Amino acid sequence: MSRIATFFKDIRDDVVDRHDAEVFGEGFDVAANLCVDLLSSRIADLRTQARSGSPLSPEQALLLAELTDLKDETERQLRNYGHDESVESGT
């Protein structure tokens, strides 16, 4: 392959790689936000119920605590994604 052909192939490959990374990144962000938003919505519903004068059942109170912890951990791992090896390895 000539130097010019190699040059243009390298440029093409770089453009394709950057495009794929951008598209994947956007999809990752959308999925991550969807997950956090779903948790946030359920937490807000339970807190609204508790503030409205309808006390939470013990099961609902436990669910609220677990969802809050899960949301906090999800946000922590998302912030550290790609920067924290323990997040990627699942440990």
Short mmCIF file of C-alpha atoms in Angstrom, two decimals, residues 3-86:
data_model
loop_
_atom_site.label_atom_id
_atom_site.label_comp_id
_atom_site.label_asym_id
_atom_site.label_seq_id
_atom_site.Cartn_x
_atom_site.Cartn_y
_atom_site.Cartn_z
CA ARG A 3 2.16 6.03 1.75
CA ILE A 4 -0.73 8.20 0.55
CA ALA A 5 -3.19 5.29 0.68
CA THR A 6 -1.95 4.41 4.16
CA PHE A 7 -2.31 8.03 5.23
CA PHE A 8 -5.94 8.23 4.05
CA LYS A 9 -6.75 4.82 5.55
CA ASP A 10 -5.37 5.99 8.89
CA ILE A 11 -7.46 9.17 8.70
CA ARG A 12 -10.58 7.18 7.82
CA ASP A 13 -9.97 4.71 10.66
CA ASP A 14 -9.44 7.57 13.12
CA VAL A 15 -12.67 9.30 12.07
CA VAL A 16 -14.64 6.05 12.34
CA ASP A 17 -13.14 5.27 15.77
CA ARG A 18 -13.91 8.75 17.11
CA HIS A 19 -17.47 8.59 15.74
CA ASP A 20 -18.07 5.19 17.34
CA ALA A 21 -16.67 6.41 20.67
CA GLU A 22 -18.89 9.50 20.55
CA VAL A 23 -22.03 7.52 19.73
CA PHE A 24 -21.26 4.97 22.45
CA GLY A 25 -20.55 7.75 24.93
CA GLU A 26 -23.86 9.46 24.21
CA GLY A 27 -25.74 6.17 24.59
CA PHE A 28 -23.94 5.45 27.86
CA ASP A 29 -24.86 8.89 29.21
CA VAL A 30 -28.52 8.45 28.23
CA ALA A 31 -28.70 5.00 29.84
CA ALA A 32 -26.93 6.17 33.00
CA ASN A 33 -29.26 9.16 33.37
CA LEU A 34 -32.28 6.95 32.78
CA CYS A 35 -31.24 4.63 35.61
CA VAL A 36 -30.57 7.47 38.06
CA ASP A 37 -33.81 9.21 37.07
CA LEU A 38 -35.86 6.05 37.70
CA LEU A 39 -34.33 5.65 41.15
CA SER A 40 -34.81 9.36 41.90
CA SER A 41 -38.44 9.22 40.84
CA ARG A 42 -39.27 6.28 43.10
CA ILE A 43 -37.40 7.88 46.01
CA ALA A 44 -39.32 11.13 45.47
CA ASP A 45 -42.64 9.24 45.41
CA LEU A 46 -41.88 7.58 48.74
CA ARG A 47 -40.71 10.85 50.32
CA THR A 48 -43.83 12.64 49.06
CA GLN A 49 -46.00 9.94 50.60
CA ALA A 50 -44.15 10.24 53.92
CA ARG A 51 -44.54 14.05 53.95
CA SER A 52 -48.22 13.91 53.01
CA GLY A 53 -49.21 12.48 56.36
CA SER A 54 -49.42 8.88 55.16
CA PRO A 55 -46.69 7.14 57.09
CA LEU A 56 -44.57 4.64 55.24
CA SER A 57 -44.99 1.01 56.11
CA PRO A 58 -41.87 -0.70 57.49
CA GLU A 59 -41.38 -2.29 54.06
CA GLN A 60 -41.65 1.06 52.32
CA ALA A 61 -39.24 2.67 54.79
CA LEU A 62 -36.74 -0.11 54.12
CA LEU A 63 -37.27 0.26 50.37
CA LEU A 64 -36.66 4.02 50.63
CA ALA A 65 -33.39 3.44 52.48
CA GLU A 66 -32.26 0.76 50.02
CA LEU A 67 -33.17 2.84 46.95
CA THR A 68 -31.37 5.87 48.39
CA ASP A 69 -28.24 3.80 49.03
CA LEU A 70 -28.49 2.24 45.56
CA LYS A 71 -28.85 5.65 43.90
CA ASP A 72 -25.88 7.04 45.84
CA GLU A 73 -23.72 4.05 44.89
CA THR A 74 -24.85 4.18 41.26
CA GLU A 75 -23.96 7.87 41.03
CA ARG A 76 -20.58 7.24 42.68
CA GLN A 77 -19.73 4.47 40.26
CA LEU A 78 -20.89 6.51 37.27
CA ARG A 79 -18.72 9.46 38.36
CA ASN A 80 -15.73 7.14 38.67
CA TYR A 81 -16.43 5.07 35.55
CA GLY A 82 -13.27 4.74 33.53
CA HIS A 83 -11.19 6.31 36.28
CA ASP A 84 -11.52 3.79 39.10
CA GLU A 85 -10.33 0.25 38.43
CA SER A 86 -12.38 -1.19 41.30
#
